[in-house]
Coordinates of N, CA and C in Angstrom, one line a residue:
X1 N 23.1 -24.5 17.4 CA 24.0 -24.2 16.3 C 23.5 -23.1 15.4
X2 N 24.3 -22.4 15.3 CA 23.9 -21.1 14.3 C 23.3 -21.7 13.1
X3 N 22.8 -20.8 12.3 CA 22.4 -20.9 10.8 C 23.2 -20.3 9.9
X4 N 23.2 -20.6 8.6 CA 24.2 -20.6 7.6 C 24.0 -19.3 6.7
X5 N 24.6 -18.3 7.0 CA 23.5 -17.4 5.3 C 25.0 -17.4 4.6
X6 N 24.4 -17.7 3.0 CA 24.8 -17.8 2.0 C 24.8 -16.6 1.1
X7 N 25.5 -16.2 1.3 CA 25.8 -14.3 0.4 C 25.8 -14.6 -1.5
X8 N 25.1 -14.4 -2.0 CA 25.6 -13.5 -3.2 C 26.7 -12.5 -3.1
X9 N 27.5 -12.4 -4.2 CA 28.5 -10.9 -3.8 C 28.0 -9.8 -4.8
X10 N 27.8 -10.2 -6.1 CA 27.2 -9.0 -6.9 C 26.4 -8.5 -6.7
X11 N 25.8 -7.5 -6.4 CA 24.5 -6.8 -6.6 C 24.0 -7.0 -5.0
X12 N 24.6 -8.0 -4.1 CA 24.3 -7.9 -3.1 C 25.7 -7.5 -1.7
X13 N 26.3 -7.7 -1.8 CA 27.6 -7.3 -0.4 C 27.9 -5.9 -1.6
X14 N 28.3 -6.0 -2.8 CA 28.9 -5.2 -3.7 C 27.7 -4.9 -4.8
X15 N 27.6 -3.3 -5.1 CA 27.2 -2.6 -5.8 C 27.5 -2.7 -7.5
X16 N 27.9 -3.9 -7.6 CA 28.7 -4.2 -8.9 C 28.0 -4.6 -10.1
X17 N 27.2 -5.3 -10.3 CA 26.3 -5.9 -10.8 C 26.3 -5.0 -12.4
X18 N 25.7 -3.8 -12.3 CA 25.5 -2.6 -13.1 C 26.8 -2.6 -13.6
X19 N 27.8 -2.5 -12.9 CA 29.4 -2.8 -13.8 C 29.7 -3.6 -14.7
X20 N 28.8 -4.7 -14.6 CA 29.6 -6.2 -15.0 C 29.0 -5.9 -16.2
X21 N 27.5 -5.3 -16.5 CA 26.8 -5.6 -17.2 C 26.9 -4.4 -18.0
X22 N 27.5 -3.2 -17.7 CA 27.6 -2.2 -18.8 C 29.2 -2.9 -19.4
X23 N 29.4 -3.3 -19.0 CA 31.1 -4.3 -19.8 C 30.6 -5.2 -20.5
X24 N 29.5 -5.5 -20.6 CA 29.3 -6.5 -21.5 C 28.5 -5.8 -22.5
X25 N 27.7 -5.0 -21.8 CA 26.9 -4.2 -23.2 C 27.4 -3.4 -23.9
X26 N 28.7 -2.5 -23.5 CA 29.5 -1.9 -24.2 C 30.6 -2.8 -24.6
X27 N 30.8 -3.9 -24.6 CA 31.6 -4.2 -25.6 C 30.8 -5.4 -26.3
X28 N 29.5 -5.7 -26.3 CA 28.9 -6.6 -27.4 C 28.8 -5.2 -28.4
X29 N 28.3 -4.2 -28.2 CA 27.7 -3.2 -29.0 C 29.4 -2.8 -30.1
X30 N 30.6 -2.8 -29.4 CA 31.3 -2.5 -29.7 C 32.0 -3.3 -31.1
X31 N 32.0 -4.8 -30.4 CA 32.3 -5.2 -31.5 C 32.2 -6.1 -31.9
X32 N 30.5 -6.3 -31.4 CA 29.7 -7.6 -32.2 C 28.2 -6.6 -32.8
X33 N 28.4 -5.3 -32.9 CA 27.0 -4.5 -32.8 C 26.1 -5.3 -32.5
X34 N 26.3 -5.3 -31.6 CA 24.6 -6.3 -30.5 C 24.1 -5.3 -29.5
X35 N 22.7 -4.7 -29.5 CA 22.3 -4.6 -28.3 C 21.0 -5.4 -27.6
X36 N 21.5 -4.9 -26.7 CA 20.2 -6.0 -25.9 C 18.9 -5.2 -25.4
X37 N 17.8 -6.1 -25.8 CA 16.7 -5.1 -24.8 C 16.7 -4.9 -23.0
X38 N 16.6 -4.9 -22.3 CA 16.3 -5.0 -20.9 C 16.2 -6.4 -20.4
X39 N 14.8 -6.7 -21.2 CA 14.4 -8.1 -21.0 C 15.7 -9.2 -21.4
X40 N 16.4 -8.7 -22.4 CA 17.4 -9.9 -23.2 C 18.5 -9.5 -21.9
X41 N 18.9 -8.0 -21.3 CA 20.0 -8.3 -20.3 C 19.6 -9.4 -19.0
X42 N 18.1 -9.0 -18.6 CA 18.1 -10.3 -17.4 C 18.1 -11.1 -17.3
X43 N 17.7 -12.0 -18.5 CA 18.0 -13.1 -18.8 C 19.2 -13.8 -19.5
X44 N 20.0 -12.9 -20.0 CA 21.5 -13.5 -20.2 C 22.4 -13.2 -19.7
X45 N 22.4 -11.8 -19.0 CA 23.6 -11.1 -18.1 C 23.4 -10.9 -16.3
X46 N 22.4 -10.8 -16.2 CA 22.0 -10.9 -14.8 C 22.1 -11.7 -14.2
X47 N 23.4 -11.6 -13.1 CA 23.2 -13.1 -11.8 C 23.8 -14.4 -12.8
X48 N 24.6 -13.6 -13.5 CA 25.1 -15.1 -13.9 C 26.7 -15.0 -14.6
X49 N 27.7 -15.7 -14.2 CA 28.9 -16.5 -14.2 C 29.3 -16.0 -15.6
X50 N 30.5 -15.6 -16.3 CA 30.8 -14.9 -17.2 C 30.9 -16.4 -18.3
X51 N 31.0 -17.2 -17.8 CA 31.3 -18.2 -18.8 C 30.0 -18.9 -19.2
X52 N 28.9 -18.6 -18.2 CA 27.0 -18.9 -18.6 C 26.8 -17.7 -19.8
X53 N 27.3 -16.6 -19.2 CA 27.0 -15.3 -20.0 C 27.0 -15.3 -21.4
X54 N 28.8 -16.3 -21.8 CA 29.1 -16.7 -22.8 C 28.4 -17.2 -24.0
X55 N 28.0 -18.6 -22.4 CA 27.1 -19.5 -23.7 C 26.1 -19.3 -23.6
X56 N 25.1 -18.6 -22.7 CA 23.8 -18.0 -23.4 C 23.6 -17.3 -24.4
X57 N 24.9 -16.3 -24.6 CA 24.9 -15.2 -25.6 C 25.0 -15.9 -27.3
X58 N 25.9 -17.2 -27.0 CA 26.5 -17.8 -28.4 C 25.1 -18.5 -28.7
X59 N 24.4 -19.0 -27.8 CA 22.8 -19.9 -28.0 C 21.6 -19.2 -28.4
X60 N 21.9 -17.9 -28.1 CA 20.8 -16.8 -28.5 C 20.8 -16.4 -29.4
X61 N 21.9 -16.0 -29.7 CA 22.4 -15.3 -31.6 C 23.1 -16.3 -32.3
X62 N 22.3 -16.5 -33.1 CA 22.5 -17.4 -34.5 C 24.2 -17.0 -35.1
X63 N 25.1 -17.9 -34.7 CA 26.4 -17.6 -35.5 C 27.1 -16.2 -34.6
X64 N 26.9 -16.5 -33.4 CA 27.4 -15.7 -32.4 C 29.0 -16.3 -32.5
X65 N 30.5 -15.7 -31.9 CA 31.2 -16.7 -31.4 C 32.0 -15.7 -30.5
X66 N 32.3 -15.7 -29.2 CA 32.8 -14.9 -28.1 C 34.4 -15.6 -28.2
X67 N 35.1 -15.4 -28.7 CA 36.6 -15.8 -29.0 C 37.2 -15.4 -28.1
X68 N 38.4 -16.1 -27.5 CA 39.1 -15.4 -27.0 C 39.8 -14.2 -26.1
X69 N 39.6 -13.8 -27.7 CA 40.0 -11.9 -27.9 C 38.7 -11.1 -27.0
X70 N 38.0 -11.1 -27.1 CA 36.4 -10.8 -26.5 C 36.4 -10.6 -25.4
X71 N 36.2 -12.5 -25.1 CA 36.7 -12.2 -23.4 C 37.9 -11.7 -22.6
X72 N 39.0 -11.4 -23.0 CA 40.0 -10.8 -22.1 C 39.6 -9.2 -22.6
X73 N 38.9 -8.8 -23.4 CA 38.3 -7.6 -23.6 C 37.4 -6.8 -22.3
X74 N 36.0 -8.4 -21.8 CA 35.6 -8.2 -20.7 C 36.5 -8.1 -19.5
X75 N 37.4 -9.0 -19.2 CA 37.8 -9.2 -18.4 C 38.5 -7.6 -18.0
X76 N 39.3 -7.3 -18.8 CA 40.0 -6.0 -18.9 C 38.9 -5.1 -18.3
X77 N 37.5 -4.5 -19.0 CA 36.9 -3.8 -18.4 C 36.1 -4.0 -17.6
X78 N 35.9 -5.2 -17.3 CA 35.8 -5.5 -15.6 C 36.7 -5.1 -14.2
X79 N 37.6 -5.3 -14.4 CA 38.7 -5.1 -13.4 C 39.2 -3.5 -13.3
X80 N 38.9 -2.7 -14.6 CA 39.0 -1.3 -14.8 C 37.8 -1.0 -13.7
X81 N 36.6 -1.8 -13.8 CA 35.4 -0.7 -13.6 C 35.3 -1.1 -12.4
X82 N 35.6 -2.5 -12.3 CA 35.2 -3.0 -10.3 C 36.6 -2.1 -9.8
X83 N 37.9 -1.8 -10.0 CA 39.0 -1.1 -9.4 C 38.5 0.4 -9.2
X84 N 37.7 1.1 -9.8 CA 37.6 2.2 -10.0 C 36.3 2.9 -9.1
X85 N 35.1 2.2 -9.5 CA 33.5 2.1 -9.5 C 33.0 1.4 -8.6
X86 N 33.7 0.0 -7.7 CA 32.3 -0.8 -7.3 C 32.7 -0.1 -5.5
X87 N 31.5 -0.2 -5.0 CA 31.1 0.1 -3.6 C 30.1 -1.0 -2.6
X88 N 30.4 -0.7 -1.5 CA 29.5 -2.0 -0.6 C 28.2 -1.6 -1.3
X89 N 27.0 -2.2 -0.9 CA 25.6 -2.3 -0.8 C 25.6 -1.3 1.1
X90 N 24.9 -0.2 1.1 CA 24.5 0.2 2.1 C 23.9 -0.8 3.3
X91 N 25.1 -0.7 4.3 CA 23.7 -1.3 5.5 C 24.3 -3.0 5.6
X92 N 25.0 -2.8 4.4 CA 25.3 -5.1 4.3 C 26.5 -5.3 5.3
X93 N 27.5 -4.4 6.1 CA 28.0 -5.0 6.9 C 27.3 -5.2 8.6
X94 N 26.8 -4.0 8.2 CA 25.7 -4.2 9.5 C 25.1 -5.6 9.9
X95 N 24.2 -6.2 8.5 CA 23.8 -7.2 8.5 C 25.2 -8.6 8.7
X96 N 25.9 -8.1 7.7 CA 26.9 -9.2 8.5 C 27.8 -9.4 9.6
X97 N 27.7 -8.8 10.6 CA 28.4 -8.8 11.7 C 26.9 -9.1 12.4
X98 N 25.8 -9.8 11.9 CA 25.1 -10.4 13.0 C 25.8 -11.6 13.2
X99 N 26.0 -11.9 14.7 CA 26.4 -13.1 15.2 C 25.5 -14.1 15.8
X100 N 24.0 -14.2 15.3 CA 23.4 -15.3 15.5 C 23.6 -16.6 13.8
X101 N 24.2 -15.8 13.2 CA 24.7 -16.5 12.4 C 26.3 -16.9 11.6
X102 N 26.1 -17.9 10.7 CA 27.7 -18.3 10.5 C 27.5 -17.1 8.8
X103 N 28.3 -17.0 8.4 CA 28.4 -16.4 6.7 C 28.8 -17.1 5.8
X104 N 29.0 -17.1 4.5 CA 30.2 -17.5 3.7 C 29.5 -16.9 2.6
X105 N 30.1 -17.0 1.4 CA 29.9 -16.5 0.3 C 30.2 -17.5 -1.2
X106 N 29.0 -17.4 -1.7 CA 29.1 -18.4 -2.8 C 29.0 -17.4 -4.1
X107 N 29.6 -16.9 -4.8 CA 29.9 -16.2 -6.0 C 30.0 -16.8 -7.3
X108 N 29.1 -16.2 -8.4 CA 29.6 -16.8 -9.9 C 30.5 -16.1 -10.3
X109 N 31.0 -15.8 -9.6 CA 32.8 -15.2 -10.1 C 34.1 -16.0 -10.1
X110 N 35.2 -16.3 -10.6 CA 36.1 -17.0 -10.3 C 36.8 -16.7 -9.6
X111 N 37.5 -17.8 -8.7 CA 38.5 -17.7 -7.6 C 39.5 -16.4 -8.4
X112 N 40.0 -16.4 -9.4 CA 40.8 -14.9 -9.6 C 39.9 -13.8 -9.8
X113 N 39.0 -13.6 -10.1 CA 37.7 -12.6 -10.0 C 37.4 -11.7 -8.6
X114 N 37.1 -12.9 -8.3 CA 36.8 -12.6 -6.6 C 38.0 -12.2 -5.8
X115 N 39.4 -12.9 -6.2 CA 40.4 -12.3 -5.4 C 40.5 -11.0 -5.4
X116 N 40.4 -10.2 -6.9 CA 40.9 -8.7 -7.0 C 39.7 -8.3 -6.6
X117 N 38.5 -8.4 -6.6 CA 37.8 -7.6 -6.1 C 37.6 -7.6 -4.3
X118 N 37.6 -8.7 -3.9 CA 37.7 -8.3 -2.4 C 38.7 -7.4 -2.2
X119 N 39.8 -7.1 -2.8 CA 41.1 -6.1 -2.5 C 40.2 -5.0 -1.8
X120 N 39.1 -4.6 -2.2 CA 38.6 -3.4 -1.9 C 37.1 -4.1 -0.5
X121 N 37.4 -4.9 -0.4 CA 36.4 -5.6 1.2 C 37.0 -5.8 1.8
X122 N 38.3 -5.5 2.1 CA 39.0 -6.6 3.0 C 38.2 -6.8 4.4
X123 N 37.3 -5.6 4.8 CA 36.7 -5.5 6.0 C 35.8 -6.8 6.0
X124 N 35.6 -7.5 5.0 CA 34.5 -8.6 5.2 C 35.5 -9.7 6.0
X125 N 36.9 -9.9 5.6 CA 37.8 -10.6 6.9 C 37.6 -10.6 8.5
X126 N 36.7 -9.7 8.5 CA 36.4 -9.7 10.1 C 35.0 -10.9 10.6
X127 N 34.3 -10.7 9.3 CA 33.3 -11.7 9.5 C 33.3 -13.6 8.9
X128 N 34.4 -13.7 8.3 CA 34.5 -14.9 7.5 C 36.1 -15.1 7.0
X129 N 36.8 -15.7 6.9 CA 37.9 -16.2 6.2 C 37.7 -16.5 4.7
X130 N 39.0 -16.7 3.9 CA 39.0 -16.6 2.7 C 38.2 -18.7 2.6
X131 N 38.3 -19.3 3.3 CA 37.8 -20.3 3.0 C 36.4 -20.5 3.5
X132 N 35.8 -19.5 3.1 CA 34.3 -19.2 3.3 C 33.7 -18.5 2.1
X133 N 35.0 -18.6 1.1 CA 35.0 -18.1 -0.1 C 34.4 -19.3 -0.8
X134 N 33.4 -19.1 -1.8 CA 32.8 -20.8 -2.7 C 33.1 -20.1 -4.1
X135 N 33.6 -20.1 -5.5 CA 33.5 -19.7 -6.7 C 33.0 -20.0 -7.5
X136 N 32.8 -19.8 -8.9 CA 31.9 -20.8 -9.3 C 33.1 -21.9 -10.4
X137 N 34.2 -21.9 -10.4 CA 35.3 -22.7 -10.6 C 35.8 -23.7 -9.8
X138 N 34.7 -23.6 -8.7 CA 35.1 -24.9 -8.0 C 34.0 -26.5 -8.2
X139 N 33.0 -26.0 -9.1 CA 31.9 -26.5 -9.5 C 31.5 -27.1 -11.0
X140 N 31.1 -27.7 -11.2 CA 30.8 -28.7 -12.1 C 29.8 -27.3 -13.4
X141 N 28.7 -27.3 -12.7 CA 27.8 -25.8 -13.1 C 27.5 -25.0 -12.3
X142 N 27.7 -23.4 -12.7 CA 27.1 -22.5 -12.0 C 25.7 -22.0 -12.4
X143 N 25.3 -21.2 -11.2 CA 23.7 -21.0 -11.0 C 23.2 -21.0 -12.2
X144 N 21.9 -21.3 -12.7 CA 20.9 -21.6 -11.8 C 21.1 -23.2 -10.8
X145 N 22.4 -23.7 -11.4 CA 22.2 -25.4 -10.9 C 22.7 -25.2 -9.3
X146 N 22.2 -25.6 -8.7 CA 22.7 -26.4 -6.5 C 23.6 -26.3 -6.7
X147 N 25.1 -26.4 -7.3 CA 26.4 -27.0 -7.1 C 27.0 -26.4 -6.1
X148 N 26.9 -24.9 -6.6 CA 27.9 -24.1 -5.9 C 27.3 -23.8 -3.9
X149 N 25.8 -24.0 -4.1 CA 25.3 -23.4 -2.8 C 25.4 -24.8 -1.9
X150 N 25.6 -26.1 -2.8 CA 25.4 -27.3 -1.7 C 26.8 -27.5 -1.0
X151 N 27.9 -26.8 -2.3 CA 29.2 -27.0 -1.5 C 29.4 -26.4 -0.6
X152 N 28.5 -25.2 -0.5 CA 29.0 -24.3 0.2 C 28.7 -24.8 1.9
X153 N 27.3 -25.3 1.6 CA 26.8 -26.0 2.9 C 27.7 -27.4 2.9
X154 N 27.9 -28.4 2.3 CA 28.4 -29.5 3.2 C 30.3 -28.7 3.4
X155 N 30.8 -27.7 2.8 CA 31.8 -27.3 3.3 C 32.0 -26.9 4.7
X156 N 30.7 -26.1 4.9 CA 30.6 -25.5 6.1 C 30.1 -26.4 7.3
X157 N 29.5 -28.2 6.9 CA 29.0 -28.7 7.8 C 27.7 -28.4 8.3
X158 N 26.7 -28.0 7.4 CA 25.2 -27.2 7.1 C 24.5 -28.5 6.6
X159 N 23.5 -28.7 6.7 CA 22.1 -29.6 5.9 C 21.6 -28.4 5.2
X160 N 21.0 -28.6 4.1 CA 20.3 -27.2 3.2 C 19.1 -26.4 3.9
X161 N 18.6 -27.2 4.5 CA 17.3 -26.7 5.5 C 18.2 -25.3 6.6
X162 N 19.5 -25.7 6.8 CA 20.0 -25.1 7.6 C 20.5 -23.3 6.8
X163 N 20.5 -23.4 6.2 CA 21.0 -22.6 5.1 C 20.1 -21.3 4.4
X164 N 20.2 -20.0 4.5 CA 19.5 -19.2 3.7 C 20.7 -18.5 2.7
X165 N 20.0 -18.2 1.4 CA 20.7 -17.9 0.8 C 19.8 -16.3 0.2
X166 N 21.3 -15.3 0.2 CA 21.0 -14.0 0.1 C 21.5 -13.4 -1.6
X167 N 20.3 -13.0 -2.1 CA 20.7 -13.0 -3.6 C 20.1 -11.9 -4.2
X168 N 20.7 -11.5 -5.2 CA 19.8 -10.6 -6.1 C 19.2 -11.1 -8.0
X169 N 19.7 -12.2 -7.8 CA 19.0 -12.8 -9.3 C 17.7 -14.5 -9.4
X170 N 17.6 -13.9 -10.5 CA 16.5 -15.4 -10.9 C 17.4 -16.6 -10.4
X171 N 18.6 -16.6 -10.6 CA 19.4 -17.6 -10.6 C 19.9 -17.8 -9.3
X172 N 20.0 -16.9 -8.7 CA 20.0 -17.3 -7.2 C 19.0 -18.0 -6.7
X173 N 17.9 -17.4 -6.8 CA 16.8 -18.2 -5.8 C 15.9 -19.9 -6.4
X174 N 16.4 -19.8 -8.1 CA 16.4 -21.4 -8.3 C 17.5 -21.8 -8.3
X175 N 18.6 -21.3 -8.0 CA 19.5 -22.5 -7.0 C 19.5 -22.8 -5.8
X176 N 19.0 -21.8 -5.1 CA 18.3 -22.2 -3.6 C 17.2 -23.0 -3.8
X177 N 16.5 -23.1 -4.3 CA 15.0 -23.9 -4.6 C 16.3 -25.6 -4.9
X178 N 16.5 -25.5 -5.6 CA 16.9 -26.7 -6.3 C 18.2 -27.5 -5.2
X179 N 18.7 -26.4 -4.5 CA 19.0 -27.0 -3.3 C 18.8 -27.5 -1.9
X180 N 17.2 -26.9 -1.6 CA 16.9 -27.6 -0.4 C 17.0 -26.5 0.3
X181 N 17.1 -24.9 0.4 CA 17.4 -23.5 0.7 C 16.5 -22.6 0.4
X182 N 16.2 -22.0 1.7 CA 15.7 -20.8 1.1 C 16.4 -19.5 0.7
X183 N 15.1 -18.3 0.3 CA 16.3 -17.6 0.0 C 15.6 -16.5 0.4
X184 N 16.0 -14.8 0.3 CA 15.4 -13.6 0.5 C 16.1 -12.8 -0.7
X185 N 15.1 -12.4 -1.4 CA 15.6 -11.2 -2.3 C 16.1 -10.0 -2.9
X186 N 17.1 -9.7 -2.8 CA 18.0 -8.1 -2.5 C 17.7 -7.4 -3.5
X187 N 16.7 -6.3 -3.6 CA 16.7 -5.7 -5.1 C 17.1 -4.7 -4.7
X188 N 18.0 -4.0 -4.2 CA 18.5 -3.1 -3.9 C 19.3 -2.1 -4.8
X189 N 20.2 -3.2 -5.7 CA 20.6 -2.8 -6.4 C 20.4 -1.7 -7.3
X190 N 21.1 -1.0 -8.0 CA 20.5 0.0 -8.9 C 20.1 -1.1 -9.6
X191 N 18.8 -0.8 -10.8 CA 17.8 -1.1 -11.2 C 16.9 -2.9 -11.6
X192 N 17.3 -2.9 -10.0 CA 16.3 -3.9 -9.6 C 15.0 -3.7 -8.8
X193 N 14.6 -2.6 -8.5 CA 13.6 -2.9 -7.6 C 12.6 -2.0 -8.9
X194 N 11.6 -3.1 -9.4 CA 10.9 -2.3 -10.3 C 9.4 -3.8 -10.2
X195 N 8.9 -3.1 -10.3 CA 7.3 -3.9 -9.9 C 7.5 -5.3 -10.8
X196 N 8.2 -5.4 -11.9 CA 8.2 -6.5 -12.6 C 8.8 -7.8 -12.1
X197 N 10.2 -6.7 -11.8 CA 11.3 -8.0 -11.1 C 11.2 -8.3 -9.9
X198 N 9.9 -8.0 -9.1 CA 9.6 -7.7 -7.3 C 8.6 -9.3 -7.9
X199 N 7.9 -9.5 -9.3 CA 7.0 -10.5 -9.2 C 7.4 -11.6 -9.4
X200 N 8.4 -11.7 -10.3 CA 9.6 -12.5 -11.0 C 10.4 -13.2 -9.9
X201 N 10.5 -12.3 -8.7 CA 11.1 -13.2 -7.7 C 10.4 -13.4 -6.5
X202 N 9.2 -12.8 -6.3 CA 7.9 -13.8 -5.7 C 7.2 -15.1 -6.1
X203 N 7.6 -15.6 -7.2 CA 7.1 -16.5 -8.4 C 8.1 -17.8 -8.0
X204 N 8.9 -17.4 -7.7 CA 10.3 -18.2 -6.7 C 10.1 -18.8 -5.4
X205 N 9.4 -18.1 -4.9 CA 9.1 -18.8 -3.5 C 10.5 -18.0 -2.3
X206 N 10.7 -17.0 -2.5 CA 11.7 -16.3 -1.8 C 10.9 -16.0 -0.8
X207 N 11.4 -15.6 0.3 CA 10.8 -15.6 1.8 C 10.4 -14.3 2.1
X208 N 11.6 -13.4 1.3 CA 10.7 -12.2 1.2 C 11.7 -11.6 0.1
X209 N 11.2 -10.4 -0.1 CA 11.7 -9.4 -0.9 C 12.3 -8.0 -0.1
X210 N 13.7 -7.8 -0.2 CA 14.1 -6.2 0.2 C 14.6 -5.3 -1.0
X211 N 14.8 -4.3 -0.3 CA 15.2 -3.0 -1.1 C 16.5 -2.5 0.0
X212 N 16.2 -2.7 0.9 CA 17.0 -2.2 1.9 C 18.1 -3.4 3.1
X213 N 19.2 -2.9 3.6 CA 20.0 -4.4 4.2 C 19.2 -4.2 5.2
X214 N 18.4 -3.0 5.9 CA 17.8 -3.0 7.6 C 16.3 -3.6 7.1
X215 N 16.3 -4.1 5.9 CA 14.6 -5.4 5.8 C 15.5 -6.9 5.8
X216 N 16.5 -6.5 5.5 CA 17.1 -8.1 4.9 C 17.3 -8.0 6.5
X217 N 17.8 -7.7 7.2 CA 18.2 -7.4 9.2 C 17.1 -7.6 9.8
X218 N 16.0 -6.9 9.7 CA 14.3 -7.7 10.4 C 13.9 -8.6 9.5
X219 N 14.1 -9.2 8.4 CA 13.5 -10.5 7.8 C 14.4 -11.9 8.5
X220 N 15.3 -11.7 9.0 CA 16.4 -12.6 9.4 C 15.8 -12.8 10.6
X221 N 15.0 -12.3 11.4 CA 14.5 -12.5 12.4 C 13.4 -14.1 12.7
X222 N 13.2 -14.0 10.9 CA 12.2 -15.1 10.9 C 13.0 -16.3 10.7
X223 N 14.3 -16.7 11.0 CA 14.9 -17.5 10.2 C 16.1 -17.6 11.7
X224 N 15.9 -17.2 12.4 CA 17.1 -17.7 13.8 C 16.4 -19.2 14.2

C-alpha cells in the first residue's frame, strides 16, 4: 500500500505565505499602528489559520480587538493578493505526480479560502480530488493541535506511522509530532531558509530540511 504525504499549501504547493503575511502587516500597521518584529511575525503569523492569527494577536497586545471590520479587511486583501501575486513553489508538481505515493492536502485555510485559491491550481486535479482537500473548518483546532492531519489520515484510511507530512512552519511539524507523523521541512519559501529557522525546525525532529522540491523528491526516497 502506498504512503500518505500530507501537503501544507502555503508556503509549500503555493508561494503564498509572504502574501498572507504582508496583509496582515499592512493592515495591523494601518489601522491598529502595530508593527511586528520578525520574531513577533513567526510566531503569530506564520503557518497559522487566520482565526489562530486572530487570537494570538488579541492575547499578545494588551486591549487588542480584531472586529469584524478588520477581518473582512484581511480577507479583501488576501484574495486581491493571492488573485493577482501567488505562484506554485518551483519543482512541487514534479514531486507530486510521484506515484509511489497517495497525496491530500491539509490546509489552515478555510474550505472558502482554499476554494478561490486553487482557482489558479487547478492542475493539482490531476493528482488528488477535491475530497483530498482537509481545511481547518472542518476541525475542532487548527495547527499546532493533530486535528486537522489525523482527519486527514483516518479520511484517507492511513494509521499516522503511514503518513508524512510536508510543511513549512513550527506548526506544521508539532502537529505532525503530536500526531504520530513525520514530517520534512520546506524552507523554500521566500524568507525561510535562514540559519535560524533551519534550527528551529531541526529542534522538531523533522526528517529533514529542504530548500528545494528536487531535496524534498530524494528525501522521499527514505520514506517509500
Amino acid at each position: 500500500m502506498k504512503k500518505l504525504i500530507i501537503w501544507d499549501f502555503d508556503g509549500v504547493i503555493a508561494d503564498s505565505e509572504k502574501l498572507w503575511v504582508s496583509v496582515w502587516l499592512e493592515t495591523l500597521e494601518k489601522e491598529k499602528s502595530i508593527t511586528l518584529t520578525d520574531e513577533e511575525k513567526l510566531s503569530l503569523l506564520i503557518g497559522i489559520a487566520d482565526r489562530e492569527k486572530k487570537i494570538n494577536l488579541e492575547r499578545y497586545f494588551p486591549n487588542l480587538v480584531l472586529d469584524e471590520d478588520f477581518m473582512q479587511k484581511i480577507d479583501a486583501g488576501e484574495i486581491y493578493k493571492g488573485t493577482y501575486f501567488m505562484q506554485p513553489i518551483d519543482g512541487v508538481e514534479e514531486v507530486m505526480s510521484d506515484n509511489r505515493f497517495a497525496h491530500c492536502i491539509a490546509t489552515g485555510a478555510t474550505k472558502e479560502q482554499h476554494s478561490w485559491k486553487m482557482t489558479q491550481f487547478k492542475w493539482i486535479e490531476k493528482y488528488m480530488s477535491p475530497d483530498d482537500y482537509f481545511t481547518v473548518d472542518m476541525v475542532k483546532c487548527g495547527k499546532p493541535a493533530p486535528d486537522l492531519f489525523l482527519l486527514a489520515a483516518e479520511s484517507k484510511q492511513y494509521k499516522p506511522e503511514e503518513c508524512l507530512v510536508i510543511g513549512d512552519s513550527l506548526n506544521d511539524f508539532n502537529a505532525a509530532n503530536a500526531a504520530g507523523m513525520k514530517s520534512i521541512a520546506f524552507v523554500g519559501a521566500e524568507g525561510n531558509d535562514t540559519p535560524e529557522y533551519r534550527k528551529k525546525c531541526q529542534a522538531t525532529g523533522v526528517l529533514g530540511i529542504c530548500s528545494t522540491m528536487q531535496e524534498v523528491k530524494e528525501l522521499l526516497g527514505n520514506f517509500v
